[in-house]
Tab-separated table of N, CA and C in Angstrom:
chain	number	residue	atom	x	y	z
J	14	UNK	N	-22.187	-11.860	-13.663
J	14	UNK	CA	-20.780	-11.539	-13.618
J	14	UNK	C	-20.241	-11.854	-12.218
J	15	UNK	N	-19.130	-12.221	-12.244
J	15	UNK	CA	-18.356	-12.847	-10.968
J	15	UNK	C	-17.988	-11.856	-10.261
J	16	UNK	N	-17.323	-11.712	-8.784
J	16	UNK	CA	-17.040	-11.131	-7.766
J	16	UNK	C	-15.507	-10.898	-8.483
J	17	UNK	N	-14.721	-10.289	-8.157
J	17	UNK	CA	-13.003	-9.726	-8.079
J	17	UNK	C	-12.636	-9.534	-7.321
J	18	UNK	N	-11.697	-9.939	-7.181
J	18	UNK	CA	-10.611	-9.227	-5.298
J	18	UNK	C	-9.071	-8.843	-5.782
J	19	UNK	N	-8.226	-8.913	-5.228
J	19	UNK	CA	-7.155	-8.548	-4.783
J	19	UNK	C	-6.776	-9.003	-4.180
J	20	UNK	N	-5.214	-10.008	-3.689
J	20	UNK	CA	-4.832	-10.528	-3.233
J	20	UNK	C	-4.007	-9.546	-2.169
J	21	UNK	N	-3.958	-9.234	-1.063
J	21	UNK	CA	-3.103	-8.442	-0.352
J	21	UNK	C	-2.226	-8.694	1.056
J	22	UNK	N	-1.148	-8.615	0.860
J	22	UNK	CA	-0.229	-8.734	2.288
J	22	UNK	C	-0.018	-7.568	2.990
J	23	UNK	N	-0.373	-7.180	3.863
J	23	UNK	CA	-0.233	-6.599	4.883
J	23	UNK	C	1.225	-6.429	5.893
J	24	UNK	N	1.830	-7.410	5.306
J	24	UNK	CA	3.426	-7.153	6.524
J	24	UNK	C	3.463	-8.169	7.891
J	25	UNK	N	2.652	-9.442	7.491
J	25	UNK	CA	2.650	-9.849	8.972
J	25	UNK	C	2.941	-11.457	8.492
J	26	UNK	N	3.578	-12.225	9.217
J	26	UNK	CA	4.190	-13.543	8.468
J	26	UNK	C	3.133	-14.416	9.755
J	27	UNK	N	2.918	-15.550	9.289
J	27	UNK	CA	2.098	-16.422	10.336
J	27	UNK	C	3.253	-17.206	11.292
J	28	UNK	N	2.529	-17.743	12.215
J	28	UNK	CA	3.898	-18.037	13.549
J	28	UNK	C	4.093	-19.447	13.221
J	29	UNK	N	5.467	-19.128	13.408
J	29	UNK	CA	6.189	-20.543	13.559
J	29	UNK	C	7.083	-20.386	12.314
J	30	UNK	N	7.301	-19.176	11.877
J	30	UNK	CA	7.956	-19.011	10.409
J	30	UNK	C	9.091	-18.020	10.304
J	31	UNK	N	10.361	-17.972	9.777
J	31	UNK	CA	11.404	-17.283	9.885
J	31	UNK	C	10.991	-16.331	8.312
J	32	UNK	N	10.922	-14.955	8.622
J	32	UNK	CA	10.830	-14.341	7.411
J	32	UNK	C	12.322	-14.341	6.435
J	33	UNK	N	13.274	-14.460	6.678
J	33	UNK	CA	14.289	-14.882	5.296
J	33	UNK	C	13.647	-16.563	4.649
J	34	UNK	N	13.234	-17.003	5.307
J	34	UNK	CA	12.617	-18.737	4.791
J	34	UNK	C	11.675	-18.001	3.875
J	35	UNK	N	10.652	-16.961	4.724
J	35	UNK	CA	9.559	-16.827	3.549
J	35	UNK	C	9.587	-16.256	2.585
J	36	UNK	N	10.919	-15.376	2.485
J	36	UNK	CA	11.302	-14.510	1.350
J	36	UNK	C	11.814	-15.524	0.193
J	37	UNK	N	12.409	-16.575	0.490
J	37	UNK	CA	12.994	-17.578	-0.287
J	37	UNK	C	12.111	-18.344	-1.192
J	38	UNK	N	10.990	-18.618	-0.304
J	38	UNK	CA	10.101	-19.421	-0.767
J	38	UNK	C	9.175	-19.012	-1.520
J	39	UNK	N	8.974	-17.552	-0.863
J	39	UNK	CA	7.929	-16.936	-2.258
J	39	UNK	C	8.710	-16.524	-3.414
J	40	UNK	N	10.196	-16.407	-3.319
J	40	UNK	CA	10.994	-16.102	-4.633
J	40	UNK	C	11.043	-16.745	-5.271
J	41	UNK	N	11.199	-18.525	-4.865
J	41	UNK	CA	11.010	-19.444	-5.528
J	41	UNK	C	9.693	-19.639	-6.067
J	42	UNK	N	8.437	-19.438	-5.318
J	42	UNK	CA	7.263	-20.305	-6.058
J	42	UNK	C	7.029	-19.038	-7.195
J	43	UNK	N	7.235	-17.937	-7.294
J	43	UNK	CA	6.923	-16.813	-8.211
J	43	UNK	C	7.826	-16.820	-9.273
J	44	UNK	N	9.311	-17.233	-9.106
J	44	UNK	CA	9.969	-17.426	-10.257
J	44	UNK	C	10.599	-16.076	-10.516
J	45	UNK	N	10.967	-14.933	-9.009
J	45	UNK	CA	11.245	-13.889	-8.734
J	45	UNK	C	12.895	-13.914	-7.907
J	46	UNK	N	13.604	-12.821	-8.338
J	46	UNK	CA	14.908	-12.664	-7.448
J	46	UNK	C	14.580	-12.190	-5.878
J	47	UNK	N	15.525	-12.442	-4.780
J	47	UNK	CA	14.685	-12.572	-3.561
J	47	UNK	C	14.874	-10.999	-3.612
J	48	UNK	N	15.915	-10.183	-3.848
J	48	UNK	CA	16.226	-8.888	-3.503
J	48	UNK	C	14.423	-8.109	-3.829
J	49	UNK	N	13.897	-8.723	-4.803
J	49	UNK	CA	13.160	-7.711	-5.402
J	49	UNK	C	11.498	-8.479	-4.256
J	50	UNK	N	11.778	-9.469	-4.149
J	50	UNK	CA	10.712	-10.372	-3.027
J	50	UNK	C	10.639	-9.592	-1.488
J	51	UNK	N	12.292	-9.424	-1.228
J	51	UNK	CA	12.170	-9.141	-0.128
J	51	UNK	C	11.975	-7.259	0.115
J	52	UNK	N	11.717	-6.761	-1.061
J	52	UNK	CA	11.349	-5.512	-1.584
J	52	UNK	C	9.597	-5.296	-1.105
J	53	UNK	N	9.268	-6.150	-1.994
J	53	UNK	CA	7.453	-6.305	-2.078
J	53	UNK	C	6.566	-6.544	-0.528
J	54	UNK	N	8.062	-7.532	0.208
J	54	UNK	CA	7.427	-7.592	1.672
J	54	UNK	C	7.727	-7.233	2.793
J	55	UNK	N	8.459	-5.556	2.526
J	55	UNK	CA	9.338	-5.138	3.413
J	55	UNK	C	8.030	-4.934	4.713
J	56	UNK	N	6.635	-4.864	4.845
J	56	UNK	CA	6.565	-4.640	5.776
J	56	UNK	C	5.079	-3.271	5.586
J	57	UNK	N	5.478	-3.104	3.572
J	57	UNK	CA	3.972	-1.748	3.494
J	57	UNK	C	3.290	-2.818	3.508
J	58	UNK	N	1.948	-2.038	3.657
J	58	UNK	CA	0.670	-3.137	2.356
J	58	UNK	C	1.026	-3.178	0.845
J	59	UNK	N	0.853	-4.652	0.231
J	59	UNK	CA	1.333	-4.786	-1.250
J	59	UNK	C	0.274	-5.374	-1.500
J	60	UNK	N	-0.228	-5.292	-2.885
J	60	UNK	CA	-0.903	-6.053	-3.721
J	60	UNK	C	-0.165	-7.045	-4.666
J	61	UNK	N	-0.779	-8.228	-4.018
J	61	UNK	CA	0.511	-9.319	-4.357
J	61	UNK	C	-0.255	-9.889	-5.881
J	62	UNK	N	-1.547	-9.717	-5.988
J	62	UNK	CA	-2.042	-10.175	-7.061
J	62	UNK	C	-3.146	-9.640	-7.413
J	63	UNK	N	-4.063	-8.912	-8.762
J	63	UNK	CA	-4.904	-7.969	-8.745
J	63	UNK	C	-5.741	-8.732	-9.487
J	64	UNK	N	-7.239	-8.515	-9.191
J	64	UNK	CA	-8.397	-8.901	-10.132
J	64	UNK	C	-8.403	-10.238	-10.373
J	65	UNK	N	-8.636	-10.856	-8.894
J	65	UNK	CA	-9.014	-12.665	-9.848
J	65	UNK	C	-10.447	-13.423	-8.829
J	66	UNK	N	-10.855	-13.986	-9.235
J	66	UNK	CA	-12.353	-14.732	-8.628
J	66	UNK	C	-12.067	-15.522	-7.497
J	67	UNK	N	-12.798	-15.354	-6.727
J	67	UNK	CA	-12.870	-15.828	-5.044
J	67	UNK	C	-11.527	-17.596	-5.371
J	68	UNK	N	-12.366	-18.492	-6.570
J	68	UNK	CA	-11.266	-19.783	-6.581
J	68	UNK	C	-10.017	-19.366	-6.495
J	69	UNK	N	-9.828	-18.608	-7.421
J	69	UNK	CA	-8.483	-18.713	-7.617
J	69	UNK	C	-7.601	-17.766	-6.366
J	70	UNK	N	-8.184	-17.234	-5.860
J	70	UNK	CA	-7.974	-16.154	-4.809
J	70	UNK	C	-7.541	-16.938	-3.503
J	71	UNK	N	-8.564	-17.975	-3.217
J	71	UNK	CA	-8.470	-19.006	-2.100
J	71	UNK	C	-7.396	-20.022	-2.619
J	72	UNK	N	-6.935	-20.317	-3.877
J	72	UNK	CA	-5.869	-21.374	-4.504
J	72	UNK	C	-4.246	-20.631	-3.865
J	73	UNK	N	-4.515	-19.189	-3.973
J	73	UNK	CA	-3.460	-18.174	-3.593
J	73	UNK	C	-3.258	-17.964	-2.159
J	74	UNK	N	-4.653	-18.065	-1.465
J	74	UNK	CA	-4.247	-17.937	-0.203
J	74	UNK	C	-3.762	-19.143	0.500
J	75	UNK	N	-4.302	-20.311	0.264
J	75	UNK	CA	-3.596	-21.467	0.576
J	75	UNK	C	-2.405	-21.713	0.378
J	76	UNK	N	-1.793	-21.432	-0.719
J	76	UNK	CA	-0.435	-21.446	-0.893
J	76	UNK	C	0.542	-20.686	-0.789
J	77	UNK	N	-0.015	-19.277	-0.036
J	77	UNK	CA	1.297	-18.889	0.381
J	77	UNK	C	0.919	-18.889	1.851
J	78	UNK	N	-0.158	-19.805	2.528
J	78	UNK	CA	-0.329	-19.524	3.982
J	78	UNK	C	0.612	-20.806	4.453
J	79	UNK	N	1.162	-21.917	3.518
J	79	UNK	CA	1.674	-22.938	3.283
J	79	UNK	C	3.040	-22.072	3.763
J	80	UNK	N	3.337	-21.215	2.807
J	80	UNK	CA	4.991	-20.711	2.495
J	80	UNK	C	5.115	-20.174	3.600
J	81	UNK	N	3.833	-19.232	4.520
J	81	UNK	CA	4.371	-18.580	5.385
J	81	UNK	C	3.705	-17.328	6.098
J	82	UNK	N	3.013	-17.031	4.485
J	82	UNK	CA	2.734	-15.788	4.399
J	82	UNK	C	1.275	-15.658	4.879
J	83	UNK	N	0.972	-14.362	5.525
J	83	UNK	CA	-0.713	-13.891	6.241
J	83	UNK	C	-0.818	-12.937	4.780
J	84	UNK	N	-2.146	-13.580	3.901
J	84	UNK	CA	-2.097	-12.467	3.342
J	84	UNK	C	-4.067	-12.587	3.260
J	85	UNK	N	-4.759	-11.913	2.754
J	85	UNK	CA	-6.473	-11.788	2.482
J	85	UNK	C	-6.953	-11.289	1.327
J	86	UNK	N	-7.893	-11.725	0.794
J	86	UNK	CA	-8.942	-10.976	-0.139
J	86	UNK	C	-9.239	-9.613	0.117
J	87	UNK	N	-9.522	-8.953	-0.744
J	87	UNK	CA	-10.089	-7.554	-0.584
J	87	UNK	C	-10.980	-7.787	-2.363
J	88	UNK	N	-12.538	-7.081	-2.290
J	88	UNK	CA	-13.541	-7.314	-2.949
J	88	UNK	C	-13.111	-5.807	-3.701
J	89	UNK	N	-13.151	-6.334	-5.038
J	89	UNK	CA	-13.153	-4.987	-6.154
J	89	UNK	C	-14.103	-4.699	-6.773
J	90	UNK	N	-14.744	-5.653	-6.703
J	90	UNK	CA	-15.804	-5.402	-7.894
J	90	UNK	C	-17.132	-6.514	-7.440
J	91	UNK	N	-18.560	-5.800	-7.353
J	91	UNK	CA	-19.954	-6.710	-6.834
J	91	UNK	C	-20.073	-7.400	-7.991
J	92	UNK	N	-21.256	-8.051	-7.744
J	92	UNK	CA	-21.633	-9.059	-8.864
J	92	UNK	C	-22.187	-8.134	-10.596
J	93	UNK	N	-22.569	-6.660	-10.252
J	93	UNK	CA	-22.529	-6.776	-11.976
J	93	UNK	C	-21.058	-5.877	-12.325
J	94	UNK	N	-20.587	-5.787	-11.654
J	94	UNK	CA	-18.774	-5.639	-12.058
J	94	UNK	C	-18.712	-4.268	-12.106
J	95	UNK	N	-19.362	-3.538	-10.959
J	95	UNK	CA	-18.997	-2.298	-10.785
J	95	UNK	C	-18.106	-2.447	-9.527
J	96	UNK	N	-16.973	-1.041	-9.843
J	96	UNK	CA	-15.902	-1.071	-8.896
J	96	UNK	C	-16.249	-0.844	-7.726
J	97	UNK	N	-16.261	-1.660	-6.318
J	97	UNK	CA	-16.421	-1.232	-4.874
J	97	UNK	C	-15.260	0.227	-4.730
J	98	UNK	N	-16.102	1.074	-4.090
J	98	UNK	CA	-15.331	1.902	-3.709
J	98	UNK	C	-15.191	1.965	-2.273
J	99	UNK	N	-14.041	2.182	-1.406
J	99	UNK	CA	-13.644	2.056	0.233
J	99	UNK	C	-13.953	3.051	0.326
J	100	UNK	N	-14.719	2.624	1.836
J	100	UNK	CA	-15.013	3.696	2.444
J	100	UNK	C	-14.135	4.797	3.468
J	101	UNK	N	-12.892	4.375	3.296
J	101	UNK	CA	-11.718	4.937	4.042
J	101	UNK	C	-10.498	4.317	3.648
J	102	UNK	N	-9.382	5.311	3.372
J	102	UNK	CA	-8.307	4.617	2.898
J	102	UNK	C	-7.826	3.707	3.949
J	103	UNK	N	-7.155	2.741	3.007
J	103	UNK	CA	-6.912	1.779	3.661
J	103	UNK	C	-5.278	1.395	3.154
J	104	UNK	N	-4.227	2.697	3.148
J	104	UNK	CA	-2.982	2.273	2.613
J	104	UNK	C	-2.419	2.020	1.615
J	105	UNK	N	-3.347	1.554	0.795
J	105	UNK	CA	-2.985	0.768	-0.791
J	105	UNK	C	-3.453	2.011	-2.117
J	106	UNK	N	-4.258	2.989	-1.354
J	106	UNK	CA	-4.133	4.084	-2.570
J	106	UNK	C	-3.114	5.062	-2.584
J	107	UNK	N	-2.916	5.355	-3.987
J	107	UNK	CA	-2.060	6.102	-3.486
J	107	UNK	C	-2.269	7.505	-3.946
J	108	UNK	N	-1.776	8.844	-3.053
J	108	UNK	CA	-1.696	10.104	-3.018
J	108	UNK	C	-2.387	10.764	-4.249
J	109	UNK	N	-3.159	11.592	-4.686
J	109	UNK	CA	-3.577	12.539	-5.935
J	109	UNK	C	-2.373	13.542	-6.014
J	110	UNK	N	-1.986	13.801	-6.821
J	110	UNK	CA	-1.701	15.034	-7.449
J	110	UNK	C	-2.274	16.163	-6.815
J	111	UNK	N	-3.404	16.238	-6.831
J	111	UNK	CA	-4.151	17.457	-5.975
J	111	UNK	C	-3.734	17.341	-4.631
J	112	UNK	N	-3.526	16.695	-4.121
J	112	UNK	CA	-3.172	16.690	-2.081
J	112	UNK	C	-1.764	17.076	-2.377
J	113	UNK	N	-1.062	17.048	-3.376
J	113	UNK	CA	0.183	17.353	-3.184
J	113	UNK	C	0.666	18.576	-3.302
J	114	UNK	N	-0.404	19.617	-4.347
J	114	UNK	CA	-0.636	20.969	-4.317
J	114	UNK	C	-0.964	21.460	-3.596
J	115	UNK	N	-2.236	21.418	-3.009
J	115	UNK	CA	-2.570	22.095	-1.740
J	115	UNK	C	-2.212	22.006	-0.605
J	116	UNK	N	-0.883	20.883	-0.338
J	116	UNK	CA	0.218	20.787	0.395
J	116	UNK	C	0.879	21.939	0.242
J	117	UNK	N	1.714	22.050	-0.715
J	117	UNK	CA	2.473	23.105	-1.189
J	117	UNK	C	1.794	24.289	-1.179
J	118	UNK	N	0.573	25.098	-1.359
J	118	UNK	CA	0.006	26.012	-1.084
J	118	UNK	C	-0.162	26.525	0.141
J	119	UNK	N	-0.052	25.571	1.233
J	119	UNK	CA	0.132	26.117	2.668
J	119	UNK	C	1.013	27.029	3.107
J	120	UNK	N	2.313	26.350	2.350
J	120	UNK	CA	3.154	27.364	2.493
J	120	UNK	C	3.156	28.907	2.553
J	121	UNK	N	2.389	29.171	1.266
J	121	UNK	CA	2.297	30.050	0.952
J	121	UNK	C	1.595	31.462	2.161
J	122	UNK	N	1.036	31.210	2.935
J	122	UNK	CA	0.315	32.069	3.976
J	122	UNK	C	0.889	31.817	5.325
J	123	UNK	N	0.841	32.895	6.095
J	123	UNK	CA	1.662	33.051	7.271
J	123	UNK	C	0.636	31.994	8.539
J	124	UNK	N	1.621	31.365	9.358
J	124	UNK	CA	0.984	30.963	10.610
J	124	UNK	C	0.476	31.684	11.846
J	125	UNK	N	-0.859	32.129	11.389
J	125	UNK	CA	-0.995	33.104	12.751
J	125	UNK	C	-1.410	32.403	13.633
J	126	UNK	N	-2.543	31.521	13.630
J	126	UNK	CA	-2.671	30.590	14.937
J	126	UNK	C	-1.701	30.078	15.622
J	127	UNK	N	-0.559	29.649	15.409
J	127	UNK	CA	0.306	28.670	15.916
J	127	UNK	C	0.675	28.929	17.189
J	128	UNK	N	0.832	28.255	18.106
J	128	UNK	CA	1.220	28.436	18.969
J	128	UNK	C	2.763	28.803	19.324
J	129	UNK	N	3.480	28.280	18.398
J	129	UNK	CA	5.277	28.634	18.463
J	129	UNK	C	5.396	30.036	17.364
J	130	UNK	N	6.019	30.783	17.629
J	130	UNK	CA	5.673	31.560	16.853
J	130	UNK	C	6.480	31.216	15.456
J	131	UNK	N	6.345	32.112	14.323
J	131	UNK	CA	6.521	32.148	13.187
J	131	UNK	C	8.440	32.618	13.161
J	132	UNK	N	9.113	31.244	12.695
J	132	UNK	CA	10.530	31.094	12.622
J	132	UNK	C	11.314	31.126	11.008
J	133	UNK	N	9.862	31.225	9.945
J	133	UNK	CA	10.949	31.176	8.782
J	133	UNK	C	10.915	32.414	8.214
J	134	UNK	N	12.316	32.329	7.424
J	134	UNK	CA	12.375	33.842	7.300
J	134	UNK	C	11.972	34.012	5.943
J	135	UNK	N	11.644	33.375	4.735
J	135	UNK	CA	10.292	33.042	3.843
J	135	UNK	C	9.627	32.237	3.857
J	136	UNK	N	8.419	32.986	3.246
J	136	UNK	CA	6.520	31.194	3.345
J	136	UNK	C	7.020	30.772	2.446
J	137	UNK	N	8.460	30.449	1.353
J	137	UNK	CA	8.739	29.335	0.358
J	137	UNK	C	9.215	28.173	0.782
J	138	UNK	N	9.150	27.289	0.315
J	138	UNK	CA	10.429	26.306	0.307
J	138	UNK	C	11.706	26.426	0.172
J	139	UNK	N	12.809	27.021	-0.164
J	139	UNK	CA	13.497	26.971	-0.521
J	139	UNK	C	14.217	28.515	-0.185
J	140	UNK	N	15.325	28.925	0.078
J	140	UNK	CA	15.939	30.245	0.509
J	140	UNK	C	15.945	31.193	-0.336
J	141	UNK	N	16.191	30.795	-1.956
J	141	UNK	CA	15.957	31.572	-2.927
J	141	UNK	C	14.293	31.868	-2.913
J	142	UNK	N	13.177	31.545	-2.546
J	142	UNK	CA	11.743	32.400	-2.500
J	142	UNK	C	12.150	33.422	-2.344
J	143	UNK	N	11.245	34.471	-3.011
J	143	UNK	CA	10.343	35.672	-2.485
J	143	UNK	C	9.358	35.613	-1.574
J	144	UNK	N	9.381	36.357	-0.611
J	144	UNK	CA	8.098	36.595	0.688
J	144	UNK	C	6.865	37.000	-0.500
């Protein structure tokens, strides 16, 4: 079984290149409106193309290093097609559900360590809480 990657831009255009040119040009070779082009390359990390084999990956990077664009491989999957897992995020995942709770659960308990002292006048979000 073959290798997989991910095609990914990072936010960085190669020199000698005006980024409205490269927004144009990748709108054109994709067959995309630029508003929504110049969306995809405002500047996060994007996954410009998901799951394809080193050829076709290098067919992609050549041609948009042509248009303008810095973009690289990232490896998804080893040779018997189990998913690589990163060893540190790297931007492109995104948030659980769970980090977003136990966000919100902080709230809930008073700051005694802090060094500034304690300024709200409920541990809710919102003015309507109960203490």
């Amino acid at each position: 079984m073959a290798r997989h990657y991910r095609l990914v831009f990072r936010g960085k255009y190669l020199p000698g290149f005006v980024p409205d040119d490269v927004h144009n040009s990748v709108a054109t070779l994709l067959n995309a409106p630029v508003d929504k082009v110049q969306a995809l390359l405002s500047g996060i990390p994007a996954v410009i193309k998901q799951d394809v084999e080193v050829e076709q990956g290098n067919r992609y990077l050549e041609a948009l290093a042509e248009i303008g664009l810095m973009t690289h491989l990232e490896l998804l999957t080893d040779e018997t097609g189990e998913p690589i897992k990163p060893g540190s995020w790297d931007g492109l995942e995104r948030r659980s559900d769970a980090t977003r709770r136990h966000r919100a659960d902080r709230r809930a308990g008073r700051r005694g360590a802090a060094i500034v002292p304690e300024r709200r006048q409920t541990r809710g979000r919102r003015k309507t809480d109960v203490n």
